[in-house]
Amino acid sequence: MRPMAAEGGTTSRPSGSARRALVGRLSWGLADQAASSVSNFVVGIYVARSLGVTAFGVFSLAWVTYGVVLNVSRGLATDPLVVRFSGVADTSWRGAVARSTGTALGVGAALGAACLVAGLGLGGRVGPAFAALGVMLPGLLLQDAWRFSFFAAGAGRKAFVNDVVWGVALVPAMVAAARVGSVAAFVLAWGASATVAAGYGCVQSGIRPRTALARGWLREQRDLGYRYLVENVSLSGASQLRAYGLGAIVGIGAVGAVRGAELLLGPFLAVLMGLSLVTVPEAARVLRQAPRQLGGFCLLLGGGQAAGALLWGSALLLMPGRFGELVLGGVWHSASELIVPITLGVAGAGLGTGAAAGLRALGAARRSLRCQLFASACYVGGGLGGAAAAGTVGSAWGVAAATVSGSAVWWLQLRSALREHHRTPIPEVRTS
């Protein structure tokens, strides 16, 4: 059944213990994102320094492809989980997690097989990297699913520990890959270490992913899952189209330059990619406990991230060039020209994610889908139009303008959804 959310006029102010619990969950979320950010940053820097700008561009193409598959898994498996099973009874949560993680594992196996076949067919410099990614996708997606599952239960500490396990396993794997010196070796090392953490997630939870129940999960969650699938794939697919188009218009080196600049803003990009780990479950809790406070909660989330991105970007502009070369090697020169537009783009995206969390918590899948389709279309159009007009720098400025425009649409839709919810409260959480 689905308990009804609190009526619009029954706003309650959280108690001191509730605030402490909220701070604790957010703190573990920040710690988990810090661990994830460090891992992503180290991998990117290590590969960039080891392979150079062109080979790093090939690795970046594999990375953005993983982003598309990851968002397929999240839309079908874990986004409905965090919306409907955050803070529910343990029995309901465990049953949902077994089905959700089984769905993520099934998605990884199916799309991994497709990626493997495509990689073997492509050959050349790009093919082996995609083939390696296909082999590693099941473990990568299962590890991500455990993180969502733990945050849905309010057990952020377990998600943090799981990411630390991935980071520890990553160290010897990267060293071994460096001895081989190929893009495929680095992809295999990255995925193998994630698979170790995915296996540890089964130990932490005491739950076995049930791939046989994936079809039932998809059927139960189809009202949200398929809309979230389209929404998520439009987001990551836009990034992939922009990367492929940029490579075709300007060259593979341009893809490496953009990825290098993004690495410099890695802590904030990693937080944005995994934001729903913390914000959607917390927004759902705020909605149930104090629905009138949801708008302010989302504004605090989005505004805080935007301000943090601007501060970080300002610090990067003051960073000595020698330090940049030490971090990125030969990628630094081309990446440094993109710091300002990419910073503005990340700030705009950070502001928009606050509104996106609110729409997810409200279960307003149609509104969030419309927002994401609009933002994705602007992203592709701005990125490729800018590339055609002014090369790599033009592409970065086009994306920045598109991201800020998309953020404005997210907030307009959230305002409308909140007004609608206060007039007619809607069911939020399925507990069985």
PDB file of C-alpha atoms in Angstrom, residues 191-323:
ATOM      1  CA  GLY A 191      35.939  -2.273 -13.308  1.00  0.00           C
ATOM      2  CA  ALA A 192      37.613  -5.164 -11.477  1.00  0.00           C
ATOM      3  CA  SER A 193      38.097  -3.074  -8.345  1.00  0.00           C
ATOM      4  CA  ALA A 194      34.417  -2.033  -8.501  1.00  0.00           C
ATOM      5  CA  THR A 195      33.453  -5.704  -8.739  1.00  0.00           C
ATOM      6  CA  VAL A 196      35.357  -6.381  -5.517  1.00  0.00           C
ATOM      7  CA  ALA A 197      33.306  -3.663  -3.794  1.00  0.00           C
ATOM      8  CA  ALA A 198      30.093  -5.036  -5.339  1.00  0.00           C
ATOM      9  CA  GLY A 199      30.821  -8.437  -3.815  1.00  0.00           C
ATOM     10  CA  TYR A 200      31.488  -6.816  -0.463  1.00  0.00           C
ATOM     11  CA  GLY A 201      28.099  -5.078  -0.697  1.00  0.00           C
ATOM     12  CA  CYS A 202      26.433  -8.499  -0.600  1.00  0.00           C
ATOM     13  CA  VAL A 203      28.337  -9.240   2.617  1.00  0.00           C
ATOM     14  CA  GLN A 204      27.412  -5.874   4.157  1.00  0.00           C
ATOM     15  CA  SER A 205      23.708  -6.197   3.451  1.00  0.00           C
ATOM     16  CA  GLY A 206      23.284  -9.961   3.779  1.00  0.00           C
ATOM     17  CA  ILE A 207      21.125  -9.750   0.645  1.00  0.00           C
ATOM     18  CA  ARG A 208      21.597 -11.689  -2.578  1.00  0.00           C
ATOM     19  CA  PRO A 209      20.567  -9.867  -5.764  1.00  0.00           C
ATOM     20  CA  ARG A 210      17.636 -11.732  -7.343  1.00  0.00           C
ATOM     21  CA  THR A 211      17.923 -11.344 -11.105  1.00  0.00           C
ATOM     22  CA  ALA A 212      14.989 -13.749 -11.526  1.00  0.00           C
ATOM     23  CA  LEU A 213      12.736 -11.128  -9.891  1.00  0.00           C
ATOM     24  CA  ALA A 214      13.900  -8.266 -12.145  1.00  0.00           C
ATOM     25  CA  ARG A 215      10.900  -8.585 -14.450  1.00  0.00           C
ATOM     26  CA  GLY A 216       8.523  -8.300 -11.507  1.00  0.00           C
ATOM     27  CA  TRP A 217      10.355  -5.217 -10.219  1.00  0.00           C
ATOM     28  CA  LEU A 218      10.124  -3.542 -13.619  1.00  0.00           C
ATOM     29  CA  ARG A 219       6.412  -4.293 -13.765  1.00  0.00           C
ATOM     30  CA  GLU A 220       5.766  -2.965 -10.245  1.00  0.00           C
ATOM     31  CA  GLN A 221       7.722   0.244 -10.781  1.00  0.00           C
ATOM     32  CA  ARG A 222       6.804   0.936 -14.396  1.00  0.00           C
ATOM     33  CA  ASP A 223       4.899   4.150 -13.567  1.00  0.00           C
ATOM     34  CA  LEU A 224       8.149   5.733 -12.365  1.00  0.00           C
ATOM     35  CA  GLY A 225      10.884   3.524 -13.775  1.00  0.00           C
ATOM     36  CA  TYR A 226      10.309   4.027 -17.478  1.00  0.00           C
ATOM     37  CA  ARG A 227       9.967   7.787 -17.141  1.00  0.00           C
ATOM     38  CA  TYR A 228      13.139   7.903 -15.047  1.00  0.00           C
ATOM     39  CA  LEU A 229      14.835   5.714 -17.650  1.00  0.00           C
ATOM     40  CA  VAL A 230      14.066   8.180 -20.426  1.00  0.00           C
ATOM     41  CA  GLU A 231      15.010  11.093 -18.202  1.00  0.00           C
ATOM     42  CA  ASN A 232      18.342   9.592 -17.135  1.00  0.00           C
ATOM     43  CA  VAL A 233      19.307   8.339 -20.581  1.00  0.00           C
ATOM     44  CA  SER A 234      18.534  11.723 -22.105  1.00  0.00           C
ATOM     45  CA  LEU A 235      20.951  13.243 -19.591  1.00  0.00           C
ATOM     46  CA  SER A 236      23.843  10.832 -20.086  1.00  0.00           C
ATOM     47  CA  GLY A 237      23.020  10.322 -23.763  1.00  0.00           C
ATOM     48  CA  ALA A 238      23.364  14.058 -24.292  1.00  0.00           C
ATOM     49  CA  SER A 239      26.844  13.913 -22.764  1.00  0.00           C
ATOM     50  CA  GLN A 240      27.743  10.998 -25.009  1.00  0.00           C
ATOM     51  CA  LEU A 241      26.416  12.687 -28.155  1.00  0.00           C
ATOM     52  CA  ARG A 242      28.284  15.837 -27.263  1.00  0.00           C
ATOM     53  CA  ALA A 243      31.513  13.857 -26.710  1.00  0.00           C
ATOM     54  CA  TYR A 244      31.179  11.905 -29.968  1.00  0.00           C
ATOM     55  CA  GLY A 245      30.190  15.045 -31.890  1.00  0.00           C
ATOM     56  CA  LEU A 246      33.046  17.043 -30.414  1.00  0.00           C
ATOM     57  CA  GLY A 247      35.465  14.296 -31.407  1.00  0.00           C
ATOM     58  CA  ALA A 248      34.105  14.312 -34.954  1.00  0.00           C
ATOM     59  CA  ILE A 249      34.071  18.113 -35.334  1.00  0.00           C
ATOM     60  CA  VAL A 250      37.273  19.074 -33.517  1.00  0.00           C
ATOM     61  CA  GLY A 251      39.138  15.786 -32.835  1.00  0.00           C
ATOM     62  CA  ILE A 252      39.568  13.134 -30.142  1.00  0.00           C
ATOM     63  CA  GLY A 253      42.052  15.394 -28.355  1.00  0.00           C
ATOM     64  CA  ALA A 254      39.224  17.865 -27.709  1.00  0.00           C
ATOM     65  CA  VAL A 255      37.308  15.173 -25.814  1.00  0.00           C
ATOM     66  CA  GLY A 256      40.375  14.618 -23.643  1.00  0.00           C
ATOM     67  CA  ALA A 257      40.707  18.368 -23.025  1.00  0.00           C
ATOM     68  CA  VAL A 258      37.087  18.650 -21.860  1.00  0.00           C
ATOM     69  CA  ARG A 259      37.456  15.615 -19.615  1.00  0.00           C
ATOM     70  CA  GLY A 260      40.684  17.070 -18.187  1.00  0.00           C
ATOM     71  CA  ALA A 261      38.923  20.321 -17.287  1.00  0.00           C
ATOM     72  CA  GLU A 262      36.067  18.345 -15.740  1.00  0.00           C
ATOM     73  CA  LEU A 263      38.572  16.439 -13.633  1.00  0.00           C
ATOM     74  CA  LEU A 264      39.726  19.719 -12.130  1.00  0.00           C
ATOM     75  CA  LEU A 265      36.135  20.185 -10.949  1.00  0.00           C
ATOM     76  CA  GLY A 266      35.872  16.493 -10.105  1.00  0.00           C
ATOM     77  CA  PRO A 267      34.618  16.794  -6.509  1.00  0.00           C
ATOM     78  CA  PHE A 268      31.539  18.718  -7.619  1.00  0.00           C
ATOM     79  CA  LEU A 269      30.873  16.645 -10.735  1.00  0.00           C
ATOM     80  CA  ALA A 270      31.030  13.454  -8.683  1.00  0.00           C
ATOM     81  CA  VAL A 271      28.567  14.930  -6.182  1.00  0.00           C
ATOM     82  CA  LEU A 272      26.227  15.906  -9.025  1.00  0.00           C
ATOM     83  CA  MET A 273      26.378  12.429 -10.611  1.00  0.00           C
ATOM     84  CA  GLY A 274      25.527  10.702  -7.368  1.00  0.00           C
ATOM     85  CA  LEU A 275      23.399  13.422  -5.792  1.00  0.00           C
ATOM     86  CA  SER A 276      20.280  11.296  -5.576  1.00  0.00           C
ATOM     87  CA  LEU A 277      22.082   8.971  -3.168  1.00  0.00           C
ATOM     88  CA  VAL A 278      21.470  11.555  -0.445  1.00  0.00           C
ATOM     89  CA  THR A 279      19.103  14.246  -1.621  1.00  0.00           C
ATOM     90  CA  VAL A 280      16.161  12.273  -2.968  1.00  0.00           C
ATOM     91  CA  PRO A 281      15.758  10.093   0.150  1.00  0.00           C
ATOM     92  CA  GLU A 282      16.155  13.170   2.370  1.00  0.00           C
ATOM     93  CA  ALA A 283      13.750  15.228   0.263  1.00  0.00           C
ATOM     94  CA  ALA A 284      11.228  12.375   0.532  1.00  0.00           C
ATOM     95  CA  ARG A 285      11.611  12.430   4.334  1.00  0.00           C
ATOM     96  CA  VAL A 286      11.153  16.217   4.432  1.00  0.00           C
ATOM     97  CA  LEU A 287       8.040  15.867   2.292  1.00  0.00           C
ATOM     98  CA  ARG A 288       6.484  13.366   4.696  1.00  0.00           C
ATOM     99  CA  GLN A 289       7.466  15.204   7.883  1.00  0.00           C
ATOM    100  CA  ALA A 290       7.232  18.895   6.897  1.00  0.00           C
ATOM    101  CA  PRO A 291       5.965  19.338   3.327  1.00  0.00           C
ATOM    102  CA  ARG A 292       6.009  23.154   3.477  1.00  0.00           C
ATOM    103  CA  GLN A 293       9.765  23.051   4.009  1.00  0.00           C
ATOM    104  CA  LEU A 294      10.569  21.068   0.858  1.00  0.00           C
ATOM    105  CA  GLY A 295      11.111  24.141  -1.336  1.00  0.00           C
ATOM    106  CA  GLY A 296      13.567  25.706   1.102  1.00  0.00           C
ATOM    107  CA  PHE A 297      15.367  22.395   1.539  1.00  0.00           C
ATOM    108  CA  CYS A 298      15.836  22.072  -2.233  1.00  0.00           C
ATOM    109  CA  LEU A 299      16.993  25.678  -2.547  1.00  0.00           C
ATOM    110  CA  LEU A 300      19.580  25.111   0.173  1.00  0.00           C
ATOM    111  CA  LEU A 301      20.864  22.012  -1.608  1.00  0.00           C
ATOM    112  CA  GLY A 302      21.070  23.605  -5.035  1.00  0.00           C
ATOM    113  CA  GLY A 303      22.384  26.970  -3.885  1.00  0.00           C
ATOM    114  CA  GLY A 304      25.053  25.366  -1.718  1.00  0.00           C
ATOM    115  CA  GLN A 305      26.362  23.297  -4.602  1.00  0.00           C
ATOM    116  CA  ALA A 306      26.357  26.223  -7.021  1.00  0.00           C
ATOM    117  CA  ALA A 307      28.267  28.400  -4.553  1.00  0.00           C
ATOM    118  CA  GLY A 308      30.765  25.621  -3.887  1.00  0.00           C
ATOM    119  CA  ALA A 309      31.405  25.111  -7.602  1.00  0.00           C
ATOM    120  CA  LEU A 310      32.010  28.829  -8.139  1.00  0.00           C
ATOM    121  CA  LEU A 311      34.454  28.967  -5.237  1.00  0.00           C
ATOM    122  CA  TRP A 312      36.332  25.922  -6.477  1.00  0.00           C
ATOM    123  CA  GLY A 313      36.513  27.287 -10.026  1.00  0.00           C
ATOM    124  CA  SER A 314      37.843  30.598  -8.714  1.00  0.00           C
ATOM    125  CA  ALA A 315      40.559  28.729  -6.837  1.00  0.00           C
ATOM    126  CA  LEU A 316      41.503  26.844 -10.018  1.00  0.00           C
ATOM    127  CA  LEU A 317      41.980  30.138 -11.879  1.00  0.00           C
ATOM    128  CA  LEU A 318      44.542  31.153  -9.249  1.00  0.00           C
ATOM    129  CA  MET A 319      46.370  27.819  -9.439  1.00  0.00           C
ATOM    130  CA  PRO A 320      49.945  28.098 -10.815  1.00  0.00           C
ATOM    131  CA  GLY A 321      50.426  26.570 -14.248  1.00  0.00           C
ATOM    132  CA  ARG A 322      53.255  24.383 -12.972  1.00  0.00           C
ATOM    133  CA  PHE A 323      50.911  22.699 -10.525  1.00  0.00           C
TER     134      PHE A 323
END
